[in-house]
Short mmCIF file of C-alpha atoms in Angstrom, two decimals:
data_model
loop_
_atom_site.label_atom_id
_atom_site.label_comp_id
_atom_site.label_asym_id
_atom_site.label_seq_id
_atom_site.Cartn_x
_atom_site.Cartn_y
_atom_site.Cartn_z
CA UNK Q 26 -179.81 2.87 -53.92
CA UNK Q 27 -175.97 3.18 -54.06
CA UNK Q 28 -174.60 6.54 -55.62
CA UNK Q 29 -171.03 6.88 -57.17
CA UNK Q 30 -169.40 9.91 -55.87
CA UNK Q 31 -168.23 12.55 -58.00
CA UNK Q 32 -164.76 12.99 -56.65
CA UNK Q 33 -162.90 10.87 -54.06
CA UNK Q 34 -160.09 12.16 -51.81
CA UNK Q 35 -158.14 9.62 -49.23
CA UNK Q 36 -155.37 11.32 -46.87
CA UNK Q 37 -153.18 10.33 -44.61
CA UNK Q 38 -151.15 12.64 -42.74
CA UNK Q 39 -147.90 11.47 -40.40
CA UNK Q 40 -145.79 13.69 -38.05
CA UNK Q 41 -142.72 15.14 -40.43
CA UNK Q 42 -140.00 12.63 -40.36
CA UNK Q 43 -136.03 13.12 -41.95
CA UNK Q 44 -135.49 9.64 -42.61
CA UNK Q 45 -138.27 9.99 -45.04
CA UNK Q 46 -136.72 11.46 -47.97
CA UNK Q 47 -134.43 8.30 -47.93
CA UNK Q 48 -137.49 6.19 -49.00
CA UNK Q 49 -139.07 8.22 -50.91
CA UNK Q 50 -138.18 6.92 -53.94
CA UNK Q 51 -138.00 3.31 -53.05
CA UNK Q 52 -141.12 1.97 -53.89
CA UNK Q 53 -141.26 0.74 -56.87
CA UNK Q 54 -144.40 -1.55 -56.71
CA UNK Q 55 -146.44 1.44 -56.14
CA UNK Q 56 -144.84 3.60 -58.74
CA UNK Q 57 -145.33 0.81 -61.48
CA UNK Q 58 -149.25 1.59 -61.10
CA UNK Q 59 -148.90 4.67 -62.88
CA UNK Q 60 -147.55 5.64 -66.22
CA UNK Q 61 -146.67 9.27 -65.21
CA UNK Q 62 -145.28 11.03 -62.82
CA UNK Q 63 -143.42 14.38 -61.12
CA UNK Q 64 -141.23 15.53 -58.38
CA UNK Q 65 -139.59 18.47 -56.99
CA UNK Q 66 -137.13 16.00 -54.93
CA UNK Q 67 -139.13 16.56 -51.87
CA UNK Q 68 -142.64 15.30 -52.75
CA UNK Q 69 -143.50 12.42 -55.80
CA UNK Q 70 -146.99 12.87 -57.53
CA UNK Q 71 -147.95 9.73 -59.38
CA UNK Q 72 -150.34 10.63 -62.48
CA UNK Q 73 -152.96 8.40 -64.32
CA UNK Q 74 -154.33 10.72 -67.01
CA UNK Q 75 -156.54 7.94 -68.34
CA UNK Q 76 -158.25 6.84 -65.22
CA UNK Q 77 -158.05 10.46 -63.76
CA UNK Q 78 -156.47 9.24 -60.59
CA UNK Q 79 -153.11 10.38 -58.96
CA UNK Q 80 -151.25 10.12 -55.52
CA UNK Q 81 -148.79 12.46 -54.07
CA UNK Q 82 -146.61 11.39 -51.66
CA UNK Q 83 -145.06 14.09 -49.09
CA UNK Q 84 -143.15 14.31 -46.30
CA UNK Q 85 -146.50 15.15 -43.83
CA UNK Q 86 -149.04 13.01 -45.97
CA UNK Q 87 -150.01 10.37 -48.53
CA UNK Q 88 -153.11 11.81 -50.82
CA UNK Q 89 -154.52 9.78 -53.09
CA UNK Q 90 -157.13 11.46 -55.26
CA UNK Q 91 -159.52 10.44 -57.96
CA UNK Q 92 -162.03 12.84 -60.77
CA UNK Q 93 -163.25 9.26 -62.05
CA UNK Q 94 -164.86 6.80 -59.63
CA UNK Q 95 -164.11 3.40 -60.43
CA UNK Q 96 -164.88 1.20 -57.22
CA UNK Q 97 -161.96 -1.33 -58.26
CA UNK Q 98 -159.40 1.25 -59.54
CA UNK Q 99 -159.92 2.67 -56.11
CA UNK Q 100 -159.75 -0.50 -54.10
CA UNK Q 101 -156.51 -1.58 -55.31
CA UNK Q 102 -154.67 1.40 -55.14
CA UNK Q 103 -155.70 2.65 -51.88
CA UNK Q 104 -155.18 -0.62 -50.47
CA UNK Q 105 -151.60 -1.09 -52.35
CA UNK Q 106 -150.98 2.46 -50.18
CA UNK Q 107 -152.01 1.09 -47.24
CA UNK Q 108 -149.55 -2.23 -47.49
CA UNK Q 109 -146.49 0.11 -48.77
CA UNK Q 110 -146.96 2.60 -46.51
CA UNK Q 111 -144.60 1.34 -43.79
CA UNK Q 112 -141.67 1.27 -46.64
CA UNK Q 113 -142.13 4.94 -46.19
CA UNK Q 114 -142.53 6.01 -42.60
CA UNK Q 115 -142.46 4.20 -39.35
CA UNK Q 116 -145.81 2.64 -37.90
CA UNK Q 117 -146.97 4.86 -34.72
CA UNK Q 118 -146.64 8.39 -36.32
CA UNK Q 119 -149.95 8.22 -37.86
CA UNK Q 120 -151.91 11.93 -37.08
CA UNK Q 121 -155.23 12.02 -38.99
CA UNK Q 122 -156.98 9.35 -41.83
CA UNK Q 123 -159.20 11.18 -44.30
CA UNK Q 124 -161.52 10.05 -46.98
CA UNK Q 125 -163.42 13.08 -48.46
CA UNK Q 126 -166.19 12.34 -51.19
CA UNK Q 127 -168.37 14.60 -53.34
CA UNK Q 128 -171.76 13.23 -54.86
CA UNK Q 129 -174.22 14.79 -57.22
CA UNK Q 130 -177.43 13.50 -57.12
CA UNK Q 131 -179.87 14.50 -60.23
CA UNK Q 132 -182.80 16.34 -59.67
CA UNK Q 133 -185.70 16.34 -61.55
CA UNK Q 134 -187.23 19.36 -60.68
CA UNK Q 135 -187.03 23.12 -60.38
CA UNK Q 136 -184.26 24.69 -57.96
CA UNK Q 137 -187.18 26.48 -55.97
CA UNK Q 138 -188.85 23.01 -55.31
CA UNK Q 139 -185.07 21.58 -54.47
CA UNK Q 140 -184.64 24.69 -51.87
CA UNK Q 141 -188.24 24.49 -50.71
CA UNK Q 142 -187.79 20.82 -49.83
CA UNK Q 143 -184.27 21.17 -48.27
CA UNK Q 144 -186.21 23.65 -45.79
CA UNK Q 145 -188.83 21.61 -44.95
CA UNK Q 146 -187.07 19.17 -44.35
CA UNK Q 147 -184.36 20.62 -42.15
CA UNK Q 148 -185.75 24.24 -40.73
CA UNK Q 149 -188.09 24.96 -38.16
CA UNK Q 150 -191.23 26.88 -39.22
CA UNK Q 151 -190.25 29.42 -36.92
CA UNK Q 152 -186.36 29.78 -38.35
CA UNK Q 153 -188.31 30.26 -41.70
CA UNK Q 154 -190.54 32.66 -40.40
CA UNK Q 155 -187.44 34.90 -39.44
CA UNK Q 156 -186.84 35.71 -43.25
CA UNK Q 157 -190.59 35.92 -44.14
CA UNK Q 158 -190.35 32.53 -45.16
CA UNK Q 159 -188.22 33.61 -48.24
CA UNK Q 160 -184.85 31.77 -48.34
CA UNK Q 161 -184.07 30.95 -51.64
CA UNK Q 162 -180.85 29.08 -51.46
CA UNK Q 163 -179.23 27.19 -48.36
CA UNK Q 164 -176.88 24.57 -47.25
CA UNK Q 165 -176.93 22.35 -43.96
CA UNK Q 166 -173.24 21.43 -42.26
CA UNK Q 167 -173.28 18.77 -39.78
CA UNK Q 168 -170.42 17.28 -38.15
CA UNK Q 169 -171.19 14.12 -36.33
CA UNK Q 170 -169.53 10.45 -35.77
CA UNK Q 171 -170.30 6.56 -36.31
CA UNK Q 172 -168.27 3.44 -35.42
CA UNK Q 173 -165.65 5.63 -33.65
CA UNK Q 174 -164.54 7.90 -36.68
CA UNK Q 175 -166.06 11.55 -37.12
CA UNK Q 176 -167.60 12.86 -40.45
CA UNK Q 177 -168.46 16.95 -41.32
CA UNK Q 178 -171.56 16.62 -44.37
CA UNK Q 179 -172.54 19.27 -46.06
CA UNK Q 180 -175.58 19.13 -48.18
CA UNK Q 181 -177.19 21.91 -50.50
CA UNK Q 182 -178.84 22.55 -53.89
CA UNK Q 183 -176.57 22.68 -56.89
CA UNK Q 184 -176.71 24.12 -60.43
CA UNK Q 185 -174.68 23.37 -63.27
CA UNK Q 186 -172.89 26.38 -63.72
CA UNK Q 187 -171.99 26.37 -59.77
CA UNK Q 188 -170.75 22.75 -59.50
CA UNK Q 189 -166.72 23.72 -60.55
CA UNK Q 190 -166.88 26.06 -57.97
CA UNK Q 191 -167.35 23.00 -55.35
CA UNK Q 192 -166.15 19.91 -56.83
CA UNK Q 193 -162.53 21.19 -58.06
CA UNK Q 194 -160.61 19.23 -60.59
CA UNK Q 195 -157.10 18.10 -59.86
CA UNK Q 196 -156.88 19.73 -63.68
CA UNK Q 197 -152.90 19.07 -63.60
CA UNK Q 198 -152.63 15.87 -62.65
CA UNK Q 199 -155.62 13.94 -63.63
CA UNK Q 200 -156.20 15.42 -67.31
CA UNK Q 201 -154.10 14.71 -70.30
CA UNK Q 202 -151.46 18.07 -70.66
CA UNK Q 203 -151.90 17.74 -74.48
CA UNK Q 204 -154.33 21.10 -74.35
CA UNK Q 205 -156.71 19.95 -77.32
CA UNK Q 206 -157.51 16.64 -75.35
CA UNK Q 207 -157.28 18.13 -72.12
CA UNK Q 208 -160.15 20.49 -73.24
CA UNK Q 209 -161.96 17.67 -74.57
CA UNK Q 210 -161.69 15.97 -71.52
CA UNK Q 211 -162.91 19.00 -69.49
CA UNK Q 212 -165.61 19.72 -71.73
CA UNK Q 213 -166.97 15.85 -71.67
CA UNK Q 214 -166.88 16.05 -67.35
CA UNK Q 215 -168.60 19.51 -67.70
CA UNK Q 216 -171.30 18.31 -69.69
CA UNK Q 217 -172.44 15.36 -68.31
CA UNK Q 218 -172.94 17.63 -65.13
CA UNK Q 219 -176.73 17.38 -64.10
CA UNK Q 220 -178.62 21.14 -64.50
CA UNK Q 221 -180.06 20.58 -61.10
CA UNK Q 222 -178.30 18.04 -58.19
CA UNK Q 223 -178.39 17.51 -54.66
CA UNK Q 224 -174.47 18.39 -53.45
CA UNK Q 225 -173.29 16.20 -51.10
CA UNK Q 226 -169.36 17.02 -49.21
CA UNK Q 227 -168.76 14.25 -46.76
CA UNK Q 228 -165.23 14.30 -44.94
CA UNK Q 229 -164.67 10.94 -43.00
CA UNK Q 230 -161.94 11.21 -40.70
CA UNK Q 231 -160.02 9.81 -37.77
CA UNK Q 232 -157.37 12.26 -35.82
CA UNK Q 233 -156.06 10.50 -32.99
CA UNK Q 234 -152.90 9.75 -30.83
CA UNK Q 235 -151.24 6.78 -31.44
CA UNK Q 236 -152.82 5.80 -34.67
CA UNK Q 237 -151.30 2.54 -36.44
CA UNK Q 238 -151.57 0.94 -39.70
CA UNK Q 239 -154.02 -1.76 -38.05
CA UNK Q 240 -156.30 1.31 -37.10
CA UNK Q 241 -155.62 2.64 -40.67
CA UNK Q 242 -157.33 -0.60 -42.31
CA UNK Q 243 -159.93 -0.68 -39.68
CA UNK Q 244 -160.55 3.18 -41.08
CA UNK Q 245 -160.66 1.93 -44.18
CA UNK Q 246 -162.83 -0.87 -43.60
CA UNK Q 247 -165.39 1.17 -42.32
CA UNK Q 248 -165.48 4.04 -44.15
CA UNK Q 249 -166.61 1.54 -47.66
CA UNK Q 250 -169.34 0.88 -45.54
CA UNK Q 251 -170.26 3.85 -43.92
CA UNK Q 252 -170.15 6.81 -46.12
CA UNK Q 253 -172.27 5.39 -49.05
CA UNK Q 254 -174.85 4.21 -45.93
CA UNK Q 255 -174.47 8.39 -44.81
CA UNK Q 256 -175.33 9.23 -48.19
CA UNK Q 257 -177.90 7.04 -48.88
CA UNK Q 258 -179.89 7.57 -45.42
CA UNK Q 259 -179.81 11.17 -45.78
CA UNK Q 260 -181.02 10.71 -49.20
CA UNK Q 261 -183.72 8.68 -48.80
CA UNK Q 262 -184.65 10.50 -46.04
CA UNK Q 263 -184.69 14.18 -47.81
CA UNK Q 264 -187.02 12.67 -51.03
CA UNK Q 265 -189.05 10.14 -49.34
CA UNK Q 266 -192.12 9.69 -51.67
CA UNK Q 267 -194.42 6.98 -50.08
CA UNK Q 268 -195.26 5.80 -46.79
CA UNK Q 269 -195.87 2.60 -45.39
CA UNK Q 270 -199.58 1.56 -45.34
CA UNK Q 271 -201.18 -0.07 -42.10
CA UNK X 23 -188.98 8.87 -66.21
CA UNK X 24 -188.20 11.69 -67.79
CA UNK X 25 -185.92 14.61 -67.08
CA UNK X 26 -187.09 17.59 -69.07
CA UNK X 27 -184.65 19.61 -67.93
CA UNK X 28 -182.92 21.18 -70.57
CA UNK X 29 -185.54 23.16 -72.88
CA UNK X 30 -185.60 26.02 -75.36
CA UNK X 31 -188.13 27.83 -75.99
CA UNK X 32 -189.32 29.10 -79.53
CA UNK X 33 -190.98 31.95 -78.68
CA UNK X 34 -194.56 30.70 -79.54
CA UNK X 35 -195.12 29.63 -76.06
CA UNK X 36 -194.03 26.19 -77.34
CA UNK X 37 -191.06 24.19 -76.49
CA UNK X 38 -187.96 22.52 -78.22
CA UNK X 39 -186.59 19.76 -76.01
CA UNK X 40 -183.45 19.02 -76.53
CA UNK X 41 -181.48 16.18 -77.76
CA UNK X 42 -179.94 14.93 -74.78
CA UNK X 43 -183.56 13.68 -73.57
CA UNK X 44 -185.05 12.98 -76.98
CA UNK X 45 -185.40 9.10 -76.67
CA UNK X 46 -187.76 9.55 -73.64
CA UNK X 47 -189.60 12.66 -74.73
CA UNK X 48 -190.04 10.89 -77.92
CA UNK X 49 -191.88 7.39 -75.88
CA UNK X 50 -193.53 9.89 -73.78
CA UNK X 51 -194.94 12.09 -76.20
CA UNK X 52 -195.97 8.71 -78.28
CA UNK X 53 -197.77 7.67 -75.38
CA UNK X 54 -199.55 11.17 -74.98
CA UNK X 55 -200.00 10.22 -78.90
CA UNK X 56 -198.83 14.01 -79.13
CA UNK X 57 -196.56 12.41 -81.93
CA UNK X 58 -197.22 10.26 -84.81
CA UNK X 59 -195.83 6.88 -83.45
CA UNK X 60 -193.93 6.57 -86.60
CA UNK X 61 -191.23 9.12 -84.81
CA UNK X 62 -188.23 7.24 -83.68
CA UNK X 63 -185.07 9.60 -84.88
CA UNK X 64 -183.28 12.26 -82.95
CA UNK X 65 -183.58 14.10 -86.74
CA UNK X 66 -187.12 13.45 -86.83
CA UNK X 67 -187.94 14.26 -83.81
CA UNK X 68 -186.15 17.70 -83.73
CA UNK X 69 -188.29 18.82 -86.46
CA UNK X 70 -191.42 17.23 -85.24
CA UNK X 71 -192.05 17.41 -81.59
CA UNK X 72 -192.90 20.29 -80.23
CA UNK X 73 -194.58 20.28 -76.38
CA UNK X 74 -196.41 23.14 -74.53
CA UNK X 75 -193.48 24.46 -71.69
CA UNK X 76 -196.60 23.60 -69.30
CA UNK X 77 -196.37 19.55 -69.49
CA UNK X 78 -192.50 20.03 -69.37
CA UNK X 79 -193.33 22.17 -66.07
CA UNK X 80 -195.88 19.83 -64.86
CA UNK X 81 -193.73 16.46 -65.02
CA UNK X 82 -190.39 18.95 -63.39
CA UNK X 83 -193.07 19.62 -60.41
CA UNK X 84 -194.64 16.42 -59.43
CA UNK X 85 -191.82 14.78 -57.88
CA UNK X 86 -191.93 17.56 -55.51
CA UNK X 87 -195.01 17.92 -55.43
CA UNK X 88 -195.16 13.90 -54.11
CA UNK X 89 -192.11 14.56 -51.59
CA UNK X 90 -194.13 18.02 -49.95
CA UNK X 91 -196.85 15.87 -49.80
CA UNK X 92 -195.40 12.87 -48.38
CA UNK X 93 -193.73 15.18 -45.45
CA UNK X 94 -196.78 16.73 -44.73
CA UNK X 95 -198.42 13.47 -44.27
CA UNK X 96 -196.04 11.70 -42.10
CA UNK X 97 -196.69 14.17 -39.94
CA UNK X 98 -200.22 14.01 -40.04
CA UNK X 99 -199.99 10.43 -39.87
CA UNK X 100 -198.22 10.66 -36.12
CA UNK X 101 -200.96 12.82 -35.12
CA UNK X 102 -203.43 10.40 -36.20
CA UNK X 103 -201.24 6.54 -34.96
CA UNK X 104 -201.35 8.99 -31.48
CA UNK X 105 -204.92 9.16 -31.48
CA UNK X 106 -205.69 5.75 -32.53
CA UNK X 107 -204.04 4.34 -29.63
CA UNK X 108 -204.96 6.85 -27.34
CA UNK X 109 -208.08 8.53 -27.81
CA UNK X 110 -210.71 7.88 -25.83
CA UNK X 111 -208.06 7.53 -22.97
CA UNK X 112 -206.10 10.87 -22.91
CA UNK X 113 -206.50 14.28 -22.38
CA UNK X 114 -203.96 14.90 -24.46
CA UNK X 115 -205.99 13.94 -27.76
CA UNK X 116 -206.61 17.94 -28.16
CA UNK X 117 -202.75 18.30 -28.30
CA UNK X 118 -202.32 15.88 -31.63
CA UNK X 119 -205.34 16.80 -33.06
CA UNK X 120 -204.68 20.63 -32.75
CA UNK X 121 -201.31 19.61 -34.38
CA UNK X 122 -203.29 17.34 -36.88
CA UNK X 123 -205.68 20.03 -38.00
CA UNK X 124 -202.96 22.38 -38.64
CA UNK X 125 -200.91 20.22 -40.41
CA UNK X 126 -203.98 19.70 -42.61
CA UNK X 127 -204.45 23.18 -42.87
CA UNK X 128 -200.70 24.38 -43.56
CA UNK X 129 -200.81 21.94 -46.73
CA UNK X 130 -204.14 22.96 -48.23
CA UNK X 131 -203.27 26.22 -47.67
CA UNK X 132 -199.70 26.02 -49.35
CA UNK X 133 -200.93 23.63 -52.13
CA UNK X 134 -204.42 24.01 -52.48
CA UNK X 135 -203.24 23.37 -56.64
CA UNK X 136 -202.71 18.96 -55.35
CA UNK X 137 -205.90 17.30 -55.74
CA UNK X 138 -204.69 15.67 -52.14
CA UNK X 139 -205.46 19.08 -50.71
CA UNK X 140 -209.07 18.75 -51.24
CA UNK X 141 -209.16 15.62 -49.21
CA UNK X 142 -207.19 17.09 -46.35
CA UNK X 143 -209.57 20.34 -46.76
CA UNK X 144 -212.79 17.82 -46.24
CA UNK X 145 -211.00 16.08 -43.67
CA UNK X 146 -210.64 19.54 -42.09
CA UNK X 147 -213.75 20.56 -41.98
CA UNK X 148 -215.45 17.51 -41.10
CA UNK X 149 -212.91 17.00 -37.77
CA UNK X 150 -213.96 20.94 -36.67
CA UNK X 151 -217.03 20.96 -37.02
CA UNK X 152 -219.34 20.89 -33.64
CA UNK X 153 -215.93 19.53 -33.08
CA UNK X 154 -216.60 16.41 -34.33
CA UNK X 155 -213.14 14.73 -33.97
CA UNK X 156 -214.05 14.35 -29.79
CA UNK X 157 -217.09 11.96 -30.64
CA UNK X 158 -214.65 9.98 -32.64
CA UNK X 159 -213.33 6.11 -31.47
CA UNK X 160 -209.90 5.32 -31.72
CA UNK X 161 -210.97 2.64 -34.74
CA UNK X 162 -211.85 5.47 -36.86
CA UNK X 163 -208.24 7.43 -37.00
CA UNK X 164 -206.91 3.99 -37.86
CA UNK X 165 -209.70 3.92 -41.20
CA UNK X 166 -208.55 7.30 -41.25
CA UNK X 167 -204.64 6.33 -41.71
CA UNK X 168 -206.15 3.54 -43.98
CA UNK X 169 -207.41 5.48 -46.19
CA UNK X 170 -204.62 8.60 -46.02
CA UNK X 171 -201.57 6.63 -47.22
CA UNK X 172 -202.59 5.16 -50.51
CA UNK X 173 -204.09 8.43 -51.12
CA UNK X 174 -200.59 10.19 -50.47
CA UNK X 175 -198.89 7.05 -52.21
CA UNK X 176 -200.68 7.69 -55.39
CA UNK X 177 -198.22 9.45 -57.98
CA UNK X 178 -201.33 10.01 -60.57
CA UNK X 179 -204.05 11.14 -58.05
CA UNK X 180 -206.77 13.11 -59.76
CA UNK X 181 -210.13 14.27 -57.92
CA UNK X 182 -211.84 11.53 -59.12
CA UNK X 183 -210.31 9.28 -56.48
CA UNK X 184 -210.37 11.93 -53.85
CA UNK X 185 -213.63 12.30 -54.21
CA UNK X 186 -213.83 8.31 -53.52
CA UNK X 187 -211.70 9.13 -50.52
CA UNK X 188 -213.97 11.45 -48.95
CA UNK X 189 -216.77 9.29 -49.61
CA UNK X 190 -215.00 6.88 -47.14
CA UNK X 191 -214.97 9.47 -44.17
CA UNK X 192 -218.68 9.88 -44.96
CA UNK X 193 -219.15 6.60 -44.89
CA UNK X 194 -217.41 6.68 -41.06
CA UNK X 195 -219.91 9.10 -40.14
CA UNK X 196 -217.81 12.31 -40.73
CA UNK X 197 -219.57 14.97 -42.31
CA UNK X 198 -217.50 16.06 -44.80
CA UNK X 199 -219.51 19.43 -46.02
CA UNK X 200 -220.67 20.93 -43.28
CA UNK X 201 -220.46 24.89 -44.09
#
């Protein structure tokens, strides 16, 4: 089963370069994607209020960042980034690729059940035995790799009223500033929040020396693949309900 | 399936469920027939259905209920694929099946409320006894694994079919009520 993520973050940061400001505002093709946008003459945020998706463009990083998953909305603009990029900064100065995701997976169950199954799952009887066997709440961090690039997951129990706390809105760029709509808008995200999920906070990432735009697709490339096939292991894994017979 | 999550309650001991969820409460309830059939509005239904916060409870529990279970039983299910390729063989069998029986008895004790505990309690008793499990062939932990899965696949399992269960490990010569 494929999940859509929550909230979608893809970064990439290049050593600080002068000769950037003198492209930054040459890209048109890119800037035509979005019907708003906002600088301070030293950065240029691009704003999509409608499809809650923005990019900012700095002098140490390209962000592009989403609070509506839309696979093909996605696609297109992170691969437009990727084939404009070198209008902006020289190939070579690449430092780090990033592709952060957030994922709420409905529960149907109580929290306690949620927590109890978490610590099955992932604690030793004797780490539970430490606290009496009484831990109410917890949340696992890994950091581990696959295919070359690194990932940190962290996984916990979520309720409702804690999810803004972890999955922040980009309120300023991604929501309409008209405040009756953008409270509207808020309001509809808020509620359609599950009352009980599974929280999952994967950051994908490549840091590196002498990283390239051909190692930036390749990052790309397999980070489609491999973050929903993180998610969907670990959640198969954490509520697996039958078991193969004989 | 349902979510029966978000709930008010009336006071009464009785429960409101809320809009969001009211098409499936509504088909579920029907199918309870703890509504008249005839119920198929979100107006109606406010006024009409009214549950007891226990079935709400029940269908938030059995889901976890089924993935407990289902960890407990892989594990007891590695004890037992050990032993029915090894026993007979190994001095080691005492290792997996001391891990086996307390496996068995960590989930009856824990959720002695699942009908599944009552098989892994019989199965329990009937492996400790005059230490049965040692006269045992490695053909019978694979019955044994045979009959364990469905048992743990079953979503609806009530103590009617447990009961069935345990008749098979009588049937392998396991006595099931020895004390």
């Amino acid at each position: 089963m494929s999940y859509s993520p929550q909230k979608s973050v893809f970064e990439v940061r290049y050593k600080p370069k002068l000769y950037f400001f003198d492209n930054l505002y040459k890209n048109k093709k890119l800037y035509d994607k979005f019907p708003h946008w906002l600088t301070d003459k030293l950065s240029v945020t691009l704003r999509d209020y409608d499809k809650k998706h923005s990019i900012k463009i700095a002098h140490d990083s390209i962000t592009f960042e989403s609070d509506n998953y839309n696979k093909k909305n996605e696609e297109e603009i992170i691969s437009m980034l990727m084939s404009e990029i070198l209008n902006l900064v020289d190939d070579g100065i690449f430092l780090r690729f990033g592709f952060r995701r957030f994922y709420l997976i409905k529960q149907e169950m109580r929290f306690s059940d949620l927590v109890e199954i978490i610590n099955l799952k992932y604690f030793t009887p004797e780490f539970k035995e430490l606290f009496n066997n009484q831990i109410s709440d917890s949340t696992i961090t890994i950091i581990s790799s696959v295919n070359g690039n690194k990932f940190r997951l962290m996984l916990g129990p979520m309720k409702k009223k804690e999810i803004p706390k972890f999955i922040i809105l980009n309120i300023d760029n991604h929501f309409n500033p008209e405040p009756n709509k953008r409270v509207n808008e808020l309001n509809k995200i808020f509620s359609s929040y599950p009352d009980l999920a599974l929280y999952l906070d994967i950051d994908y990432f490549l840091s590196d020396k002498g990283l390239n735009k051909k190692s930036l697709e390749k990052f790309w490339e397999l980070s489609k693949t491999n973050i929903p096939k993180i998610i969907e292991d670990v959640t198969t894994n954490l509520f697996e309900e039958k078991l193969k017979k004989l | 399936m349902t979510t029966g999550v978000a709930v008010k309650y009336n006071g009464n001991g009785q429960t409101i469920i809320s809009k969001e969820n009211i098409y499936e409460e509504i088909a579920e309830a029907q199918e309870e027939q703890k509504v008249p059939s005839s119920v198929s509005s979100i107006a109606e239904a406010t006024n009409v259905i009214v549950l007891h916060p226990s079935s709400i409870k029940e269908k938030k529990s059995q889901t976890a209920r089924i993935i407990k279970r289902t960890f407990y039983t892989k594990k007891i299910n590695e004890s037992l694929t050990w032993l029915s390729k090894n026993h007979e063989l190994s001095i080691d069998s005492t290792h997996y099946v001391q891990l086996l029986l307390e496996n068995l008895k960590k989930y009856k004790e824990d959720y002695f409320e699942d009908p599944y505990s009552s098989f892994l309690s019989a199965l329990y008793d009937a492996l400790v006894f005059k230490d049965s499990w040692i006269k045992l062939k490695k053909e019978h932990f694979i019955e044994l694994i045979k009959i364990i899965i469905p048992l743990n696949n079953n979503p609806k399992l009530d103590y009617d079919t447990v009961d069935k269960a345990i008749n098979k490990i009588e049937k392998l010569g396991l006595d099931t009520t020895p004390f």
